[in-house]
Amino acid sequence: MRKKIVAGNWKMNNDKQETTTLITALKAKGAFNGVEVKIAPTAIHLSQAVTELNDSAIEVIGQNMHQATNGAYTGEVSVGMLQSIGVKSVILGHSERRAYFNETDEALAEKVKTAVAHDMEVIFCFGEELEDRKADNHFAVVENQLRKALFDLDSADWKYIVLAYEPVWAIGTGETASPEQAQEMHAFIRNLVEEGFGAEIAENVAILYGGSVKPANAQEIFSKSDVDGGLIGGAALNADDFFAIVQSI
Ligand code: PGA
């Protein structure tokens, strides 16, 4: 049985008090029915979030980390720093990191290697831009992103990998891929993983969808057989909406 996962990417939102307020509201929600629920506050609030959630099933995850384990990288956060405060999972390759912070496929491959070498789970994001989809190039773009960042991994490393397909044109735009478009791409991705690493790994890897998932559309998207959950941005900032999405699986 593949894991079902709903992860909230808070991005650069919520100050210290707002972080506590949202966590308190999430903790007041009911059971998650076997869904792994994760939240990614900004780096400086991770430690606080871990403490505030220590009696909860909600897991705290990072939004990013550097590929080096330490050194002269002003402003960056290392895998060991995350782990030292109890963070066991990190988002890598988000389209905003790629677009605004010049994260290349090559740098992301290094980040993924560092993470898995330290037993850190990775939620690896990728997805095409609107012009790629219009040009019917979306499968090639996604394949290229995955091959460059993940296909040098050893088979044993895949137990740390969660995939998150996030078409860039759907992130924060209110526009979602249709459930059929999501399923089509997720099946393509699973097939690629099977070609590279075999049927068992492909069958077990969770593939999340991200991009304007809301309570109103979550159920239909999650009903697709190769969609194993979601990476949620805007709607993760509201406890009611986020919980409704969790319950839609
Ligand atoms: P969104 O963001 O849900 O606000 O579209 C998704 C994401 O960036 O992971």
Coordinates of N, CA and C and ligand atoms in Angstrom, one line a residue:
M1 N 0.8 -1.2 0.0 CA 0.0 0.0 0.0 C 0.9 1.3 0.0
R2 N 0.6 2.1 -1.0 CA 1.4 3.4 -1.0 C 0.9 4.3 0.1
K3 N 1.8 5.1 0.6 CA 1.4 6.2 1.5 C 0.5 7.2 0.9
K4 N -0.4 7.7 1.7 CA -1.2 8.9 1.3 C -0.6 10.1 2.1
I5 N -0.3 11.1 1.4 CA 0.3 12.3 2.0 C -0.3 13.6 1.6
V6 N -0.6 14.4 2.6 CA -0.9 15.8 2.3 C 0.1 16.7 3.0
A7 N 0.8 17.5 2.3 CA 1.8 18.4 2.9 C 1.4 19.8 2.6
G8 N 1.6 20.7 3.6 CA 1.3 22.1 3.4 C 2.6 22.9 3.3
N9 N 2.8 23.6 2.2 CA 4.0 24.4 2.0 C 3.6 25.8 2.4
W10 N 4.0 26.3 3.5 CA 3.6 27.6 3.9 C 4.3 28.8 3.2
K11 N 5.4 28.4 2.5 CA 6.2 29.4 1.8 C 6.7 30.5 2.8
M12 N 6.8 31.8 2.3 CA 7.3 32.8 3.2 C 6.0 33.5 3.8
N13 N 5.3 32.7 4.6 CA 4.1 33.3 5.2 C 4.1 32.9 6.7
N14 N 3.5 33.6 7.5 CA 3.3 33.4 9.0 C 4.5 33.8 9.8
D15 N 4.3 34.8 10.7 CA 5.4 35.1 11.7 C 5.3 34.2 12.8
K16 N 6.0 34.4 13.9 CA 6.1 33.5 15.0 C 4.7 33.3 15.6
Q17 N 4.0 34.3 15.9 CA 2.7 34.2 16.5 C 1.7 33.5 15.6
E18 N 1.7 33.9 14.3 CA 0.8 33.3 13.3 C 1.1 31.8 13.2
T19 N 2.4 31.5 13.3 CA 2.7 30.0 13.2 C 2.1 29.3 14.3
T20 N 2.2 29.8 15.5 CA 1.6 29.1 16.7 C 0.0 29.1 16.5
T21 N -0.6 30.1 16.0 CA -2.0 30.2 15.9 C -2.5 29.1 14.9
L22 N -1.8 29.0 13.8 CA -2.2 28.0 12.8 C -2.0 26.6 13.3
I23 N -0.8 26.4 13.9 CA -0.6 25.0 14.5 C -1.6 24.7 15.5
T24 N -2.0 25.6 16.4 CA -3.0 25.3 17.4 C -4.3 24.9 16.7
A25 N -4.7 25.6 15.7 CA -5.9 25.3 15.0 C -5.9 24.0 14.3
L26 N -4.7 23.6 13.8 CA -4.6 22.3 13.1 C -4.6 21.2 14.1
K27 N -4.0 21.4 15.3 CA -4.0 20.4 16.4 C -5.4 20.1 16.9
A28 N -6.3 21.1 16.8 CA -7.7 21.0 17.3 C -8.5 20.1 16.3
K29 N -8.0 19.9 15.1 CA -8.8 19.1 14.1 C -8.7 17.6 14.5
G30 N -9.6 16.8 13.9 CA -9.8 15.4 14.3 C -8.7 14.5 13.7
A31 N -8.9 13.3 13.7 CA -8.0 12.3 13.2 C -7.8 12.4 11.7
F32 N -6.7 11.9 11.2 CA -6.3 12.0 9.8 C -6.6 10.8 9.0
N33 N -7.1 9.7 9.6 CA -7.5 8.5 8.9 C -6.4 7.9 8.0
G34 N -5.2 7.8 8.6 CA -4.1 7.1 7.9 C -3.4 8.0 6.9
V35 N -3.8 9.2 6.7 CA -3.1 10.2 5.8 C -1.9 10.7 6.6
E36 N -0.7 10.7 5.9 CA 0.5 11.4 6.6 C 0.3 12.9 6.3
V37 N 0.2 13.7 7.4 CA 0.0 15.1 7.3 C 1.3 15.8 7.7
K38 N 1.8 16.7 6.8 CA 3.0 17.4 7.0 C 2.8 18.9 6.8
I39 N 3.6 19.7 7.6 CA 3.6 21.2 7.3 C 5.0 21.7 7.2
A40 N 5.2 22.7 6.3 CA 6.5 23.2 6.1 C 6.5 24.7 6.4
P41 N 6.7 25.1 7.7 CA 6.8 26.5 8.0 C 8.2 27.0 7.5
T42 N 8.4 28.3 7.5 CA 9.6 28.9 7.1 C 10.8 28.4 8.1
A43 N 12.0 28.5 7.6 CA 13.1 27.8 8.4 C 13.2 28.3 9.8
I44 N 13.0 29.6 10.1 CA 13.3 30.0 11.5 C 12.2 29.6 12.4
H45 N 11.1 29.1 11.9 CA 10.0 28.6 12.8 C 9.9 27.1 12.9
L46 N 10.8 26.4 12.3 CA 10.7 25.0 12.3 C 10.9 24.4 13.7
S47 N 11.9 24.9 14.4 CA 12.1 24.4 15.8 C 10.9 24.6 16.7
Q48 N 10.4 25.8 16.6 CA 9.1 26.1 17.4 C 8.0 25.1 17.0
A49 N 7.9 24.9 15.7 CA 6.8 24.1 15.2 C 7.0 22.6 15.7
V50 N 8.2 22.1 15.6 CA 8.5 20.8 16.1 C 8.1 20.7 17.6
T51 N 8.4 21.6 18.4 CA 8.1 21.6 19.8 C 6.5 21.7 20.0
E52 N 5.9 22.5 19.2 CA 4.4 22.7 19.4 C 3.7 21.5 18.9
L53 N 4.3 20.7 18.0 CA 3.6 19.5 17.5 C 4.1 18.2 18.1
N54 N 4.9 18.3 19.2 CA 5.5 17.0 19.6 C 4.5 16.0 20.1
D55 N 3.3 16.4 20.4 CA 2.3 15.4 20.9 C 1.2 15.2 19.8
S56 N 1.6 15.5 18.5 CA 0.7 15.4 17.4 C 1.2 14.5 16.3
A57 N 0.3 14.0 15.5 CA 0.8 13.2 14.3 C 1.2 14.1 13.1
I58 N 1.0 15.4 13.2 CA 1.5 16.3 12.1 C 3.0 16.4 12.2
E59 N 3.6 16.2 11.0 CA 5.1 16.2 10.9 C 5.5 17.6 10.4
V60 N 6.6 18.0 10.9 CA 7.2 19.3 10.5 C 8.3 19.1 9.4
I61 N 8.2 19.7 8.3 CA 9.2 19.5 7.2 C 9.8 20.8 6.8
G62 N 11.0 20.7 6.2 CA 11.7 21.9 5.7 C 11.2 22.3 4.3
Q63 N 11.4 23.6 3.9 CA 11.1 24.0 2.6 C 12.2 23.9 1.6
N64 N 13.4 23.8 2.2 CA 14.6 23.8 1.3 C 15.8 23.4 2.2
M65 N 16.9 23.0 1.6 CA 18.2 22.9 2.3 C 19.3 23.0 1.3
H66 N 20.5 23.2 1.8 CA 21.7 23.3 0.9 C 22.3 21.9 0.7
Q67 N 23.0 21.8 -0.5 CA 23.6 20.6 -0.8 C 24.9 20.3 0.0
A68 N 25.6 21.3 0.5 CA 26.8 21.1 1.3 C 26.3 20.8 2.7
T69 N 27.1 20.1 3.5 CA 26.8 19.7 4.8 C 27.1 20.8 5.8
N70 N 28.0 21.7 5.5 CA 28.4 22.8 6.3 C 29.3 23.7 5.5
G71 N 29.6 24.9 6.0 CA 30.6 25.7 5.4 C 30.1 27.2 5.1
A72 N 30.9 27.8 4.3 CA 30.7 29.3 4.1 C 29.6 29.5 3.0
Y73 N 28.3 29.3 3.4 CA 27.2 29.5 2.6 C 26.2 30.4 3.3
T74 N 26.5 31.7 3.3 CA 25.7 32.6 4.1 C 24.2 32.5 3.8
G75 N 23.4 32.4 4.9 CA 22.0 32.4 4.7 C 21.4 31.0 4.5
E76 N 22.2 30.0 4.4 CA 21.7 28.7 4.0 C 21.5 27.8 5.3
V77 N 20.8 26.7 5.0 CA 20.5 25.7 6.1 C 20.9 24.3 5.6
S78 N 21.6 23.6 6.5 CA 22.1 22.3 6.1 C 21.2 21.1 6.6
V79 N 21.4 20.0 6.0 CA 20.6 18.8 6.4 C 20.8 18.5 7.9
G80 N 22.0 18.6 8.4 CA 22.3 18.3 9.8 C 21.6 19.3 10.7
M81 N 21.5 20.6 10.3 CA 20.8 21.6 11.1 C 19.3 21.2 11.2
L82 N 18.7 20.8 10.1 CA 17.3 20.4 10.1 C 17.1 19.2 11.0
Q83 N 18.0 18.2 10.8 CA 17.8 17.0 11.6 C 18.1 17.3 13.1
S84 N 18.9 18.2 13.4 CA 19.2 18.4 14.9 C 18.0 19.0 15.6
I85 N 17.1 19.6 14.9 CA 15.9 20.1 15.6 C 14.7 19.1 15.3
G86 N 14.9 18.0 14.7 CA 13.8 17.0 14.6 C 13.1 17.0 13.3
V87 N 13.7 17.7 12.3 CA 13.0 17.7 11.0 C 13.6 16.5 10.1
K88 N 12.7 15.7 9.6 CA 13.2 14.4 8.9 C 12.8 14.4 7.4
S89 N 12.3 15.5 7.0 CA 11.8 15.6 5.6 C 11.9 17.0 5.0
V90 N 12.3 17.1 3.7 CA 12.5 18.4 3.2 C 11.9 18.5 1.8
I91 N 11.3 19.6 1.4 CA 10.9 19.9 0.1 C 12.1 20.3 -0.7
L92 N 12.3 19.7 -1.9 CA 13.4 20.2 -2.8 C 12.9 20.4 -4.2
G93 N 13.4 21.4 -4.9 CA 13.1 21.6 -6.3 C 11.8 22.3 -6.5
H94 N 11.3 23.0 -5.5 CA 10.0 23.7 -5.8 C 10.2 24.7 -6.9
S95 N 9.2 24.9 -7.7 CA 9.4 25.8 -8.9 C 9.8 27.2 -8.5
E96 N 9.4 27.7 -7.3 CA 9.8 29.0 -6.9 C 11.3 29.0 -6.6
R97 N 11.9 28.0 -6.1 CA 13.3 27.9 -5.9 C 14.0 27.8 -7.2
R98 N 13.4 27.1 -8.2 CA 14.0 27.0 -9.5 C 14.0 28.4 -10.2
A99 N 12.8 29.0 -10.1 CA 12.7 30.3 -10.9 C 13.4 31.5 -10.2
Y100 N 13.2 31.6 -8.9 CA 13.7 32.9 -8.3 C 15.1 32.7 -7.7
F101 N 15.5 31.5 -7.4 CA 16.8 31.3 -6.7 C 17.8 30.4 -7.6
N102 N 17.4 30.4 -8.9 CA 18.3 29.7 -9.9 C 18.7 28.3 -9.5
E103 N 17.9 27.6 -8.9 CA 18.2 26.2 -8.6 C 18.1 25.3 -9.9
T104 N 19.3 24.8 -10.3 CA 19.3 24.1 -11.5 C 19.1 22.6 -11.2
D105 N 18.8 21.8 -12.3 CA 18.7 20.4 -12.1 C 20.0 19.8 -11.5
E106 N 21.1 20.3 -11.9 CA 22.4 19.8 -11.3 C 22.5 20.0 -9.8
A107 N 22.2 21.3 -9.4 CA 22.2 21.6 -8.0 C 21.2 20.7 -7.2
L108 N 20.1 20.5 -7.8 CA 19.0 19.7 -7.2 C 19.4 18.3 -7.0
A109 N 20.1 17.8 -8.0 CA 20.6 16.4 -8.0 C 21.6 16.3 -6.7
E110 N 22.4 17.3 -6.5 CA 23.3 17.3 -5.4 C 22.5 17.4 -4.1
K111 N 21.5 18.2 -4.1 CA 20.7 18.3 -2.8 C 20.1 17.0 -2.5
V112 N 19.5 16.4 -3.5 CA 18.8 15.1 -3.2 C 19.8 14.1 -2.7
K113 N 21.0 14.0 -3.3 CA 22.0 13.1 -2.9 C 22.4 13.3 -1.4
T114 N 22.6 14.6 -1.1 CA 23.0 14.9 0.3 C 21.9 14.5 1.3
A115 N 20.6 14.8 0.9 CA 19.5 14.4 1.8 C 19.4 12.9 2.0
V116 N 19.4 12.2 0.9 CA 19.2 10.7 1.1 C 20.4 10.1 1.8
A117 N 21.6 10.6 1.6 CA 22.8 10.1 2.3 C 22.7 10.3 3.8
H118 N 21.8 11.2 4.2 CA 21.6 11.5 5.6 C 20.3 11.0 6.1
D119 N 19.6 10.1 5.3 CA 18.3 9.5 5.7 C 17.2 10.5 5.8
M120 N 17.3 11.6 5.0 CA 16.3 12.6 5.0 C 15.3 12.3 3.9
E121 N 14.0 12.3 4.2 CA 13.0 12.2 3.2 C 13.0 13.4 2.3
V122 N 12.8 13.2 1.0 CA 12.7 14.4 0.1 C 11.3 14.4 -0.6
I123 N 10.7 15.5 -0.5 CA 9.5 15.7 -1.4 C 10.0 16.5 -2.6
F124 N 10.2 15.8 -3.7 CA 10.9 16.4 -4.9 C 9.9 16.9 -5.8
C125 N 9.9 18.2 -6.1 CA 9.0 18.9 -6.9 C 9.5 19.2 -8.3
F126 N 8.6 19.1 -9.3 CA 9.0 19.3 -10.7 C 7.7 19.6 -11.4
G127 N 7.8 20.1 -12.6 CA 6.6 20.3 -13.4 C 6.9 21.3 -14.5
E128 N 6.0 21.3 -15.5 CA 6.3 22.1 -16.7 C 5.7 23.5 -16.6
E129 N 6.2 24.4 -17.4 CA 5.6 25.7 -17.5 C 4.5 25.7 -18.6
L130 N 3.7 26.8 -18.6 CA 2.6 26.8 -19.5 C 3.0 26.7 -20.9
E131 N 4.1 27.3 -21.3 CA 4.5 27.2 -22.7 C 4.9 25.8 -23.1
D132 N 5.4 25.1 -22.1 CA 5.7 23.7 -22.4 C 4.5 22.9 -22.7
R133 N 3.4 23.1 -21.9 CA 2.2 22.4 -22.1 C 1.6 22.8 -23.4
K134 N 1.6 24.1 -23.7 CA 1.0 24.5 -25.0 C 1.7 23.9 -26.2
A135 N 3.0 23.8 -26.0 CA 3.8 23.2 -27.1 C 3.8 21.7 -27.1
D136 N 3.0 21.1 -26.2 CA 2.8 19.7 -26.0 C 4.2 19.0 -25.7
N137 N 4.9 19.8 -24.9 CA 6.3 19.4 -24.5 C 6.4 18.9 -23.1
H138 N 5.2 18.8 -22.4 CA 5.2 18.7 -20.9 C 5.8 17.3 -20.5
F139 N 5.5 16.3 -21.2 CA 6.1 15.0 -20.8 C 7.6 15.0 -20.9
A140 N 8.1 15.6 -22.0 CA 9.6 15.7 -22.2 C 10.2 16.5 -21.1
V141 N 9.6 17.6 -20.7 CA 10.2 18.5 -19.7 C 10.2 17.7 -18.3
V142 N 9.1 17.1 -18.0 CA 9.1 16.4 -16.7 C 10.1 15.2 -16.7
E143 N 10.1 14.5 -17.8 CA 11.1 13.4 -17.9 C 12.5 13.9 -17.7
N144 N 12.8 15.0 -18.3 CA 14.2 15.6 -18.2 C 14.5 16.0 -16.7
Q145 N 13.5 16.6 -16.1 CA 13.7 17.1 -14.7 C 14.0 15.9 -13.8
L146 N 13.2 14.8 -14.0 CA 13.3 13.6 -13.2 C 14.7 12.9 -13.4
R147 N 15.0 12.7 -14.7 CA 16.2 12.0 -15.0 C 17.4 12.8 -14.5
K148 N 17.4 14.1 -14.6 CA 18.6 14.8 -14.2 C 18.8 14.8 -12.7
A149 N 17.7 14.8 -11.9 CA 17.9 15.0 -10.5 C 17.8 13.6 -9.7
L150 N 17.1 12.7 -10.3 CA 16.9 11.5 -9.5 C 17.4 10.2 -10.1
F151 N 17.8 10.2 -11.3 CA 18.0 8.9 -11.9 C 19.4 8.3 -11.7
D152 N 20.3 9.1 -11.0 CA 21.6 8.6 -10.6 C 21.5 8.0 -9.2
L153 N 20.3 8.1 -8.6 CA 20.2 7.5 -7.2 C 20.3 6.0 -7.3
D154 N 20.7 5.4 -6.1 CA 20.6 4.0 -6.0 C 19.2 3.6 -5.7
S155 N 18.9 2.3 -6.1 CA 17.5 1.9 -5.8 C 17.1 2.0 -4.3
A156 N 18.1 1.8 -3.5 CA 17.8 1.8 -2.0 C 17.5 3.2 -1.6
D157 N 17.9 4.2 -2.3 CA 17.6 5.6 -1.9 C 16.1 6.0 -2.1
W158 N 15.4 5.2 -3.0 CA 14.1 5.6 -3.3 C 13.1 5.5 -2.2
K159 N 13.5 4.8 -1.1 CA 12.6 4.8 0.1 C 12.5 6.2 0.7
Y160 N 13.4 7.1 0.4 CA 13.4 8.4 0.9 C 12.6 9.4 0.0
I161 N 12.2 9.0 -1.2 CA 11.7 9.9 -2.2 C 10.2 9.9 -2.3
V162 N 9.6 11.1 -2.2 CA 8.2 11.3 -2.5 C 8.3 12.3 -3.7
L163 N 7.5 12.1 -4.7 CA 7.4 12.9 -5.9 C 6.3 13.9 -5.8
A164 N 6.5 15.1 -6.3 CA 5.4 16.1 -6.3 C 5.3 16.8 -7.7
Y165 N 4.3 16.3 -8.5 CA 4.1 17.0 -9.8 C 3.4 18.3 -9.6
E166 N 4.0 19.3 -9.9 CA 3.4 20.7 -9.8 C 3.5 21.4 -11.1
P167 N 2.5 21.4 -12.0 CA 2.6 22.2 -13.2 C 2.7 23.7 -12.8
V168 N 3.7 24.4 -13.3 CA 4.0 25.7 -12.8 C 2.8 26.6 -13.1
W169 N 2.1 26.4 -14.2 CA 1.0 27.2 -14.5 C -0.2 27.1 -13.6
A170 N -0.1 26.1 -12.7 CA -1.2 25.9 -11.8 C -0.9 26.3 -10.3
I171 N 0.3 26.8 -10.1 CA 0.7 27.1 -8.8 C 0.3 28.6 -8.4
G172 N -0.5 28.7 -7.4 CA -1.0 30.0 -7.0 C -1.8 30.8 -8.0
T173 N -2.2 30.1 -9.0 CA -3.0 30.8 -10.1 C -4.5 30.6 -10.0
G174 N -4.9 29.7 -9.2 CA -6.3 29.3 -9.2 C -6.7 28.3 -10.3
E175 N -5.7 28.1 -11.1 CA -6.0 27.2 -12.2 C -5.4 25.8 -11.9
T176 N -6.1 24.7 -11.9 CA -5.6 23.4 -11.6 C -5.5 22.6 -12.9
A177 N -4.6 21.6 -12.9 CA -4.7 20.6 -13.9 C -6.0 19.9 -13.7
S178 N -6.6 19.4 -14.7 CA -7.9 18.6 -14.5 C -7.4 17.3 -13.9
P179 N -8.4 16.6 -13.2 CA -8.0 15.3 -12.7 C -7.4 14.4 -13.7
E180 N -7.9 14.5 -14.9 CA -7.5 13.6 -16.0 C -6.0 14.0 -16.4
Q181 N -5.8 15.3 -16.5 CA -4.4 15.7 -16.8 C -3.4 15.3 -15.7
A182 N -3.8 15.4 -14.5 CA -3.0 14.9 -13.4 C -2.7 13.4 -13.4
Q183 N -3.8 12.7 -13.6 CA -3.7 11.2 -13.7 C -2.8 10.8 -14.9
E184 N -3.0 11.5 -16.0 CA -2.2 11.1 -17.2 C -0.7 11.3 -16.9
M185 N -0.3 12.5 -16.3 CA 1.1 12.8 -16.0 C 1.6 11.8 -14.9
H186 N 0.8 11.6 -13.8 CA 1.3 10.7 -12.7 C 1.5 9.3 -13.3
A187 N 0.7 8.8 -14.1 CA 0.9 7.5 -14.7 C 2.2 7.5 -15.5
F188 N 2.4 8.5 -16.3 CA 3.6 8.7 -17.1 C 4.9 8.6 -16.1
I189 N 4.8 9.4 -15.0 CA 5.9 9.4 -14.1 C 6.2 8.1 -13.4
R190 N 5.1 7.4 -13.1 CA 5.3 6.1 -12.4 C 5.9 5.1 -13.4
N191 N 5.5 5.2 -14.7 CA 6.1 4.4 -15.7 C 7.6 4.6 -15.9
L192 N 7.9 5.9 -15.9 CA 9.4 6.3 -16.0 C 10.2 5.7 -14.8
V193 N 9.6 5.8 -13.6 CA 10.3 5.2 -12.4 C 10.4 3.7 -12.6
E194 N 9.4 3.1 -13.1 CA 9.5 1.7 -13.4 C 10.6 1.3 -14.4
E195 N 10.6 2.1 -15.4 CA 11.7 1.8 -16.4 C 13.1 1.9 -15.8
G196 N 13.2 2.9 -14.9 CA 14.6 3.2 -14.4 C 14.9 2.3 -13.2
F197 N 13.9 2.0 -12.4 CA 14.2 1.3 -11.1 C 13.4 0.1 -10.8
G198 N 12.5 -0.3 -11.7 CA 11.7 -1.5 -11.5 C 10.3 -1.2 -10.9
A199 N 9.5 -2.3 -11.0 CA 8.1 -2.2 -10.7 C 7.8 -1.9 -9.3
E200 N 8.6 -2.5 -8.4 CA 8.3 -2.4 -7.0 C 8.5 -1.0 -6.5
I201 N 9.6 -0.4 -6.9 CA 9.9 1.0 -6.5 C 8.8 1.9 -7.1
A202 N 8.5 1.7 -8.3 CA 7.4 2.5 -9.0 C 6.1 2.4 -8.3
E203 N 5.8 1.2 -7.9 CA 4.5 1.0 -7.3 C 4.4 1.6 -5.9
N204 N 5.6 1.7 -5.2 CA 5.6 2.2 -3.8 C 5.8 3.7 -3.7
V205 N 6.3 4.3 -4.8 CA 6.6 5.8 -4.6 C 5.3 6.6 -4.6
A206 N 5.2 7.4 -3.6 CA 4.0 8.3 -3.6 C 4.2 9.5 -4.5
I207 N 3.2 9.8 -5.3 CA 3.3 10.9 -6.3 C 2.2 11.9 -5.9
L208 N 2.6 13.0 -5.4 CA 1.6 14.0 -5.0 C 1.3 15.0 -6.2
Y209 N 0.2 15.6 -6.1 CA -0.1 16.6 -7.1 C -0.1 18.0 -6.3
G210 N 0.4 19.0 -7.0 CA 0.4 20.3 -6.4 C 0.0 21.4 -7.4
G211 N -0.7 22.4 -7.0 CA -1.1 23.5 -7.9 C -2.6 23.8 -7.7
S212 N -2.8 24.8 -6.8 CA -4.2 25.3 -6.6 C -5.2 24.2 -6.1
V213 N -4.7 23.3 -5.3 CA -5.6 22.3 -4.7 C -6.4 23.1 -3.6
K214 N -7.7 22.9 -3.7 CA -8.6 23.5 -2.7 C -9.6 22.5 -2.2
P215 N -10.3 22.8 -1.1 CA -11.3 21.8 -0.7 C -12.3 21.5 -1.8
A216 N -12.6 22.4 -2.7 CA -13.6 22.2 -3.8 C -13.1 21.2 -4.9
N217 N -11.8 21.1 -5.1 CA -11.3 20.2 -6.2 C -10.5 19.0 -5.7
A218 N -10.2 19.0 -4.4 CA -9.2 18.0 -3.9 C -9.8 16.6 -4.1
Q219 N -11.0 16.3 -3.8 CA -11.5 15.0 -3.8 C -11.4 14.4 -5.2
E220 N -11.8 15.2 -6.2 CA -11.8 14.7 -7.6 C -10.3 14.4 -8.0
I221 N -9.4 15.2 -7.7 CA -8.0 15.0 -8.0 C -7.5 13.8 -7.3
F222 N -7.7 13.7 -6.0 CA -7.2 12.6 -5.2 C -7.9 11.2 -5.6
S223 N -9.0 11.3 -6.2 CA -9.7 10.0 -6.6 C -8.9 9.3 -7.7
K224 N -8.0 9.9 -8.4 CA -7.3 9.3 -9.5 C -6.3 8.3 -8.9
S225 N -6.1 7.2 -9.6 CA -5.4 6.0 -9.1 C -3.9 6.3 -8.8
D226 N -3.3 7.2 -9.6 CA -1.9 7.4 -9.4 C -1.6 8.7 -8.7
V227 N -2.6 9.3 -8.1 CA -2.5 10.5 -7.3 C -2.5 10.1 -5.8
D228 N -1.4 10.3 -5.1 CA -1.3 9.8 -3.8 C -1.4 10.8 -2.7
G229 N -1.9 12.0 -3.1 CA -2.0 13.1 -2.1 C -1.6 14.4 -2.8
G230 N -1.4 15.4 -1.9 CA -1.2 16.7 -2.5 C -0.1 17.5 -1.8
L231 N 0.5 18.5 -2.5 CA 1.3 19.5 -1.9 C 0.6 20.8 -2.0
I232 N 0.2 21.4 -0.9 CA -0.8 22.4 -0.8 C -0.1 23.8 -0.5
G233 N -0.3 24.8 -1.2 CA 0.3 26.1 -0.9 C -0.7 27.0 -0.2
G234 N -1.4 27.8 -1.0 CA -2.3 28.8 -0.4 C -3.3 28.2 0.6
A235 N -4.0 27.1 0.2 CA -5.0 26.6 1.1 C -4.5 25.9 2.4
A236 N -3.1 25.8 2.5 CA -2.5 25.2 3.7 C -2.4 26.3 4.8
L237 N -2.7 27.5 4.4 CA -2.6 28.6 5.4 C -3.9 28.8 6.2
N238 N -4.9 28.0 5.9 CA -6.1 28.1 6.6 C -6.4 26.7 7.1
A239 N -6.6 26.6 8.4 CA -6.7 25.3 9.1 C -8.0 24.5 8.5
D240 N -9.1 25.2 8.4 CA -10.3 24.5 7.9 C -10.1 24.0 6.5
D241 N -9.5 24.8 5.6 CA -9.3 24.4 4.2 C -8.3 23.2 4.2
F242 N -7.2 23.4 4.9 CA -6.2 22.3 4.9 C -6.8 21.0 5.4
F243 N -7.5 21.1 6.5 CA -8.1 19.8 7.0 C -9.2 19.2 6.1
A244 N -9.9 20.1 5.4 CA -10.9 19.6 4.4 C -10.2 18.9 3.3
I245 N -9.0 19.4 2.9 CA -8.3 18.7 1.8 C -7.7 17.4 2.3
V246 N -7.2 17.3 3.6 CA -6.8 16.1 4.1 C -7.9 15.1 4.1
Q247 N -9.1 15.5 4.5 CA -10.2 14.6 4.5 C -10.7 14.2 3.2
S248 N -10.2 14.8 2.1 CA -10.7 14.5 0.8 C -10.1 13.3 0.2
I249 N -9.0 12.7 0.9 CA -8.3 11.6 0.3 C -9.2 10.3 0.5
Ligands
PGA1 P1 -0.7 26.5 -4.4 O1 0.8 26.2 -4.2 O2 -1.5 25.5 -3.7 O3 -0.9 27.9 -3.7 O4 -1.0 26.6 -5.9 C1 1.3 24.9 -4.4 C2 2.7 24.8 -4.2 O5 3.4 25.8 -4.5 O6 3.3 23.8 -3.7

